[in-house]
Each structure stands twice: as C-alpha cells, then as structure tokens.
CSV table of C-alpha atoms in Angstrom, one decimal:
chain,number,residue,atom,x,y,z
Y,598,MET,CA,35.0,-26.8,-78.7
Y,599,LEU,CA,34.8,-30.2,-76.1
Y,600,ARG,CA,36.8,-27.8,-73.4
Y,601,ASP,CA,32.9,-25.0,-74.2
Y,602,ARG,CA,30.9,-28.1,-73.7
Y,603,LEU,CA,32.4,-29.0,-70.9
Y,604,ALA,CA,32.7,-25.8,-68.8
Y,605,GLN,CA,28.7,-24.9,-69.9
Y,606,PHE,CA,28.0,-28.2,-68.2
Y,607,ARG,CA,29.7,-27.8,-65.5
Y,608,TYR,CA,28.2,-24.2,-65.0
Y,609,ALA,CA,25.2,-25.7,-65.5
Y,610,LEU,CA,25.3,-28.3,-62.3
Y,611,MET,CA,26.8,-25.9,-60.1
Y,612,ILE,CA,23.3,-24.1,-60.2
Y,613,PRO,CA,21.2,-26.1,-58.9
Y,614,VAL,CA,24.2,-28.3,-56.7
Y,615,LEU,CA,24.0,-24.4,-55.3
Y,616,PHE,CA,20.1,-23.6,-54.9
Y,617,MET,CA,20.4,-27.5,-53.5
Y,618,LEU,CA,22.7,-26.3,-50.6
Y,619,ALA,CA,20.8,-22.7,-49.9
Y,620,LEU,CA,18.2,-24.8,-49.0
Y,621,GLN,CA,19.5,-26.7,-46.7
Y,622,ILE,CA,21.3,-23.8,-45.0
Y,623,THR,CA,17.9,-22.2,-44.8
Y,624,ALA,CA,16.8,-24.9,-44.2
Y,625,CYS,CA,19.3,-25.3,-40.6
Y,626,GLY,CA,18.7,-22.0,-39.6
Y,627,ASP,CA,15.5,-21.5,-39.3
Y,628,LYS,CA,15.1,-22.1,-35.5
Y,629,GLU,CA,12.4,-19.8,-34.7
Y,630,PRO,CA,9.5,-22.3,-33.9
Y,631,GLU,CA,11.9,-24.2,-31.9
Y,632,GLN,CA,12.1,-21.6,-29.9
Y,633,ARG,CA,8.9,-19.9,-30.2
Y,634,LYS,CA,7.9,-23.2,-28.8
Y,635,ALA,CA,10.5,-23.8,-25.7
Y,636,PHE,CA,9.3,-19.6,-24.7
Y,637,MET,CA,6.0,-20.9,-24.5
Y,638,ALA,CA,6.5,-24.2,-23.0
Y,639,PHE,CA,8.2,-21.7,-20.1
Y,640,LEU,CA,5.2,-19.6,-20.0
Y,641,GLN,CA,2.9,-21.6,-19.7
Y,642,THR,CA,5.1,-24.8,-17.0
Y,643,THR,CA,7.0,-22.0,-15.0
Y,644,VAL,CA,6.8,-18.4,-15.2
Y,645,LEU,CA,1.8,-18.8,-14.9
Y,646,PRO,CA,1.8,-20.9,-12.7
Y,647,GLY,CA,4.7,-19.5,-9.9
Y,648,GLY,CA,4.6,-16.7,-8.3
Y,649,GLU,CA,5.4,-12.7,-9.0
Y,650,ARG,CA,9.2,-12.9,-9.0
Y,651,LEU,CA,10.9,-14.2,-12.3
Y,652,PRO,CA,14.0,-15.8,-12.2
Y,653,THR,CA,16.7,-14.8,-14.2
Y,654,LEU,CA,17.4,-16.9,-17.6
Y,655,THR,CA,20.4,-18.8,-17.9
Y,656,ASP,CA,22.5,-19.1,-20.7
Y,657,ASP,CA,21.2,-22.0,-21.9
Y,658,GLN,CA,17.8,-20.6,-21.4
Y,659,LYS,CA,18.7,-17.7,-23.3
Y,660,LYS,CA,20.0,-20.1,-26.1
Y,661,GLN,CA,16.9,-22.0,-26.7
Y,662,PHE,CA,14.8,-19.1,-26.6
Y,663,GLY,CA,17.1,-17.1,-28.5
Y,664,THR,CA,14.8,-13.6,-29.6
Y,665,TYR,CA,12.4,-14.0,-27.4
Y,666,VAL,CA,15.0,-13.6,-24.8
Y,667,ALA,CA,13.6,-9.5,-25.6
Y,668,ASP,CA,9.9,-11.0,-25.0
Y,669,TYR,CA,11.1,-12.0,-21.3
Y,670,GLN,CA,13.3,-9.6,-21.1
Y,671,ILE,CA,9.7,-7.0,-20.8
Y,672,LEU,CA,8.0,-8.4,-18.1
Y,673,LEU,CA,11.7,-9.3,-15.8
Y,674,THR,CA,11.6,-5.3,-16.5
Y,675,PHE,CA,8.6,-4.6,-14.9
Y,676,THR,CA,8.5,-6.1,-12.3
Y,677,GLN,CA,11.6,-5.9,-10.9
Y,678,GLN,CA,11.6,-2.6,-10.9
Y,679,TYR,CA,8.1,-2.0,-9.9
Y,680,THR,CA,9.1,-4.1,-6.8
Y,681,GLN,CA,11.9,-2.2,-6.2
Y,682,ALA,CA,9.7,0.8,-6.1
Y,683,VAL,CA,6.8,-0.3,-3.9
Y,684,ASN,CA,10.1,-2.0,-1.3
Y,685,ALA,CA,11.7,1.9,-1.5
Y,686,SER,CA,7.8,3.8,-0.8
Y,687,LEU,CA,5.6,1.8,0.1
Y,688,LEU,CA,6.5,-1.1,2.3
Y,689,PRO,CA,8.0,1.9,4.9
Y,690,VAL,CA,4.8,3.3,5.4
Y,691,LEU,CA,3.1,-0.1,6.2
Y,692,ASP,CA,5.2,-0.5,8.6
Y,693,GLN,CA,5.6,3.3,9.6
Y,694,VAL,CA,1.4,2.4,10.2
Y,695,SER,CA,1.7,-1.2,11.9
Y,696,GLN,CA,3.1,0.1,14.7
Y,697,ILE,CA,1.1,3.1,16.0
Y,698,ARG,CA,-0.1,0.5,18.5
Y,699,VAL,CA,-1.1,2.9,21.8
Y,700,PRO,CA,-2.0,6.7,22.0
Y,701,GLN,CA,1.9,7.9,22.4
Y,702,ASP,CA,2.8,5.8,19.3
Y,703,TYR,CA,1.0,9.2,16.6
Y,704,LEU,CA,3.8,11.4,19.1
Y,705,THR,CA,7.1,9.4,18.5
Y,706,HIS,CA,6.2,7.9,14.5
Y,707,ARG,CA,5.7,11.3,13.0
Y,708,VAL,CA,8.7,12.3,12.0
Y,709,ASP,CA,9.1,8.5,10.7
Y,710,LEU,CA,6.0,8.8,8.9
Y,711,GLN,CA,6.4,12.3,7.3
Y,712,GLN,CA,9.4,11.4,6.2
Y,713,SER,CA,8.1,7.9,4.4
Y,714,ALA,CA,5.0,9.2,3.3
Y,715,GLY,CA,7.3,11.7,1.1
Y,716,ALA,CA,8.5,9.1,-1.0
Y,717,LEU,CA,5.4,7.2,-1.4
Y,718,ASN,CA,3.7,10.7,-3.4
Y,719,LEU,CA,5.9,9.0,-5.8
Y,720,LEU,CA,5.0,6.3,-5.7
Y,721,GLY,CA,1.8,6.6,-8.5
Y,722,PRO,CA,3.7,8.7,-11.2
Y,723,GLN,CA,6.4,6.2,-10.8
Y,724,ILE,CA,4.6,2.8,-11.4
Y,725,GLU,CA,2.7,4.7,-14.2
Y,726,ARG,CA,5.7,5.0,-15.7
Y,727,LEU,CA,6.4,1.5,-15.6
Y,728,LYS,CA,3.5,-0.1,-16.9
Y,729,LYS,CA,3.8,3.1,-19.7
Y,730,GLN,CA,7.7,1.9,-20.8
Y,731,ALA,CA,6.8,-2.0,-20.4
Y,732,ASP,CA,3.3,-1.3,-22.7
Y,733,ASP,CA,5.4,1.1,-25.5
Y,734,ALA,CA,7.9,-2.1,-25.9
Y,735,ARG,CA,4.7,-4.6,-25.2
Y,736,ALA,CA,3.1,-2.8,-28.2
Y,737,ALA,CA,6.5,-3.1,-30.7
Y,738,LEU,CA,6.6,-7.0,-30.1
Y,739,LYS,CA,5.7,-9.2,-33.4
Y,740,GLN,CA,4.3,-12.9,-32.1
Y,741,PRO,CA,2.6,-15.1,-33.7
Y,742,ASP,CA,-0.8,-15.6,-32.6
Y,743,ASP,CA,0.2,-19.0,-30.3
Y,744,LEU,CA,2.4,-16.8,-28.9
Y,745,LYS,CA,1.0,-13.8,-28.8
Y,746,ALA,CA,-2.3,-15.8,-26.6
Y,747,VAL,CA,0.2,-17.4,-23.6
Y,748,TYR,CA,2.4,-13.6,-23.5
Y,749,GLU,CA,-1.1,-12.2,-23.3
Y,750,GLN,CA,-2.1,-13.9,-20.2
Y,751,ALA,CA,0.9,-13.3,-18.5
Y,752,TYR,CA,1.3,-9.8,-19.4
Y,753,THR,CA,-1.4,-9.4,-17.7
Y,754,LYS,CA,-1.0,-11.2,-15.0
Y,755,LEU,CA,3.2,-9.8,-14.0
Y,756,VAL,CA,2.3,-6.4,-16.2
Y,757,ILE,CA,-1.1,-5.4,-15.4
Y,758,GLN,CA,-2.2,-6.5,-12.4
Y,759,PRO,CA,0.3,-5.6,-10.3
Y,760,ALA,CA,-0.2,-2.5,-10.8
Y,761,GLN,CA,-4.0,-2.1,-11.0
Y,762,GLN,CA,-3.9,-3.4,-7.6
Y,763,VAL,CA,-1.7,-1.2,-5.6
Y,764,THR,CA,-3.3,1.2,-6.7
Y,765,PRO,CA,-6.1,1.8,-4.0
Y,766,VAL,CA,-3.2,0.7,-1.4
Y,767,VAL,CA,-0.7,3.8,-2.5
Y,768,THR,CA,-4.2,6.3,-2.1
Y,769,SER,CA,-5.3,4.7,0.8
Y,770,ALA,CA,-1.5,4.9,2.8
Y,771,ALA,CA,-1.1,8.0,1.3
Y,772,THR,CA,-4.5,9.2,2.9
Y,773,LEU,CA,-4.0,7.4,6.1
Y,774,SER,CA,-0.4,8.3,6.9
Y,775,GLU,CA,-1.8,11.5,6.1
Y,776,THR,CA,-4.5,11.9,8.9
Y,777,LEU,CA,-1.0,9.7,11.4
Y,778,ILE,CA,0.7,13.0,10.7
Y,779,GLN,CA,-1.8,15.7,11.0
Y,780,VAL,CA,-2.7,13.9,14.8
Y,781,GLY,CA,1.2,13.6,15.8
Y,782,ASN,CA,1.5,16.5,14.7
Y,783,PHE,CA,-1.6,17.8,17.7
Y,784,LEU,CA,-0.1,16.2,20.0
Y,785,ASN,CA,3.8,17.7,20.0
Y,786,MET,CA,2.2,21.8,20.1
Y,787,GLN,CA,0.2,20.5,23.0
Y,788,GLY,CA,3.4,19.8,24.6
Y,789,GLY,CA,3.3,18.8,28.9
Y,790,GLN,CA,0.0,19.5,29.0
Y,791,VAL,CA,-0.9,16.1,27.3
Y,792,THR,CA,-1.3,12.9,30.7
Y,793,TYR,CA,-1.1,9.7,28.1
Y,794,GLY,CA,-3.2,6.4,29.1
Y,795,PRO,CA,-2.2,3.1,28.0
Y,796,THR,CA,-5.6,3.4,25.7
Y,797,SER,CA,-6.6,7.1,25.3
Y,798,VAL,CA,-5.3,10.3,25.7
Y,799,ALA,CA,-6.4,13.4,28.3
Y,800,PHE,CA,-6.7,17.4,28.1
Y,801,PRO,CA,-6.8,19.7,30.3
Y,802,THR,CA,-9.3,21.6,28.2
Y,803,ARG,CA,-12.3,20.7,26.1
Y,804,LEU,CA,-11.6,22.6,23.3
Y,805,GLN,CA,-7.8,20.1,23.0
Y,806,ALA,CA,-10.6,17.5,23.5
Y,807,THR,CA,-12.7,18.2,20.6
Y,808,GLN,CA,-9.7,18.9,18.1
Y,809,TYR,CA,-8.4,15.5,19.0
Y,810,ASN,CA,-11.4,13.9,18.4
Y,811,GLU,CA,-12.4,15.1,15.3
Y,812,LEU,CA,-9.1,14.3,14.0
Y,813,MET,CA,-9.9,10.8,15.0
Y,814,ALA,CA,-12.4,10.7,13.8
Y,815,GLY,CA,-11.7,8.9,9.9
Y,816,LEU,CA,-8.8,6.9,11.4
Y,817,GLN,CA,-11.2,4.0,12.1
Y,818,SER,CA,-12.5,4.2,8.8
Y,819,GLN,CA,-9.1,5.4,7.0
Y,820,HIS,CA,-7.3,1.8,8.6
Y,821,GLN,CA,-9.9,-0.9,7.5
Y,822,GLN,CA,-10.3,1.3,4.1
Y,823,LEU,CA,-5.8,0.2,3.8
Y,824,MET,CA,-6.5,-3.3,5.8
Y,825,GLN,CA,-9.0,-3.8,2.5
Y,826,ALA,CA,-7.0,-2.7,0.1
Y,827,GLN,CA,-4.2,-4.3,1.3
Y,828,THR,CA,-5.9,-7.8,1.0
Y,829,ALA,CA,-7.1,-7.4,-2.7
Y,830,ALA,CA,-3.8,-6.4,-4.0
Y,831,GLY,CA,-2.6,-10.1,-2.1
Y,832,ALA,CA,0.5,-10.7,-3.9
Y,833,ALA,CA,0.9,-7.3,-5.6
Y,834,LEU,CA,2.7,-6.5,-2.2
Y,835,ARG,CA,4.9,-9.1,-2.2
C-alpha cells in the first residue's frame, strides 16, 4: 500500500520536472531572433553600404546567421552569375568598340567584334532568366517583417537595379556593334580601292562614298546613346 502511494508520488513529480526541462530546452534552442538580428546587421553594415560584389560568408558568419544563410545565398548567387555573364558577353564588345579610333579600325576589328556580338545577343535573355530564378527563390522566403524590409532594400540594390540598368547598355551596344560590323564588311568588299587617311576614307567613285556615308550616318548618335547608357548603369557594369 505504501509502496503504491510512493510510486504515484514519484510519477506525479516526474511530470512537472519533465515539463520544466522541455521548456528549458525549447528556450535554449530558439536562436532565430539572434540569427535574424545578426543577419540584419550584416545587411545594414556590409551589404547595403558596400559595392555590388558580395563577400562569401565565413564559417563563423554562417553559424551566426543560421537558416538565413539561404536568404543571403539568393543575393550572392545572382550577383556572381550576373557578373560572370556581363564579363563574358558585354565587356568584350565594349572593349572592341573602344579600340576603334581610326577608319581602318572598322576593317581590322570587324571579325573580333562579330564574334563578341554573337555572345552579346544571348545576354539579355540570360539576365532575365537569372532574375526570374532569384525572384522565385525570394518569393518562397518566409521572413519576419523587420528583416523583410531590410532584405528588400538589398534585393533591390543587388538584383532589380542591375538587371534594369544593364538592359539599355546591352541594347545600345548591340545596335552600335551591328553598324560597326556593317561598315567593316563594306570596306572589306571594296578591297584595294579604298585609301585610308588618319580621319577619313577615300573611294574612287561617288556611289561608294555615298554608300559609306549612309552607313556612317547613325554611328555618332548610336555611340552617344551607348555612352549615356553606360553612365546611367554605373556600378551595374563593375
């Protein structure tokens, strides 16, 4: 009889003890507020004031941010892939264009420019695809309102703005490079009939000169449009 009562007493004590233990474990395991606070501080002090090239997280930062490492990875993945795409497709065209300084350069750079322009035509759709991937990943995030506000600023800076700002540069570069290639092809067709000067080209017939001038007519405005687009894009190209 006494043994049964003692057993009941021990069982009655066990329930609140286990309950208290469960509360302690839950409280100690809930690191989300600290992780969120650390991630927000990182966005505000490093990402937003910094450039468009994001740092790779250290092991210590990964521990501090916890599950929010995945949120950062969305930004990092886009910026890395975006930079790689621009460097491989747009910058070679801009480099070729900058090397055309005298009339004979239209001829000597036409082959390299044509090869670079082929890759440039794929850049627009590529950036759209990268942005859609980032947008889809961002839409799946479950963020508290305070983090969501800060993250939105970082996302706008690193994903939305670069994608928007580079588009006019790609369009202008594609238009200009196409015209430059046409001029180079035309000069190549004339062969030895062309006489090159420091700033001009001489043709034996008026028809050839007229055709050349027609090709050249839009180059100045096209080049100006490209310069303006590059200036507006600013850091999106660096």
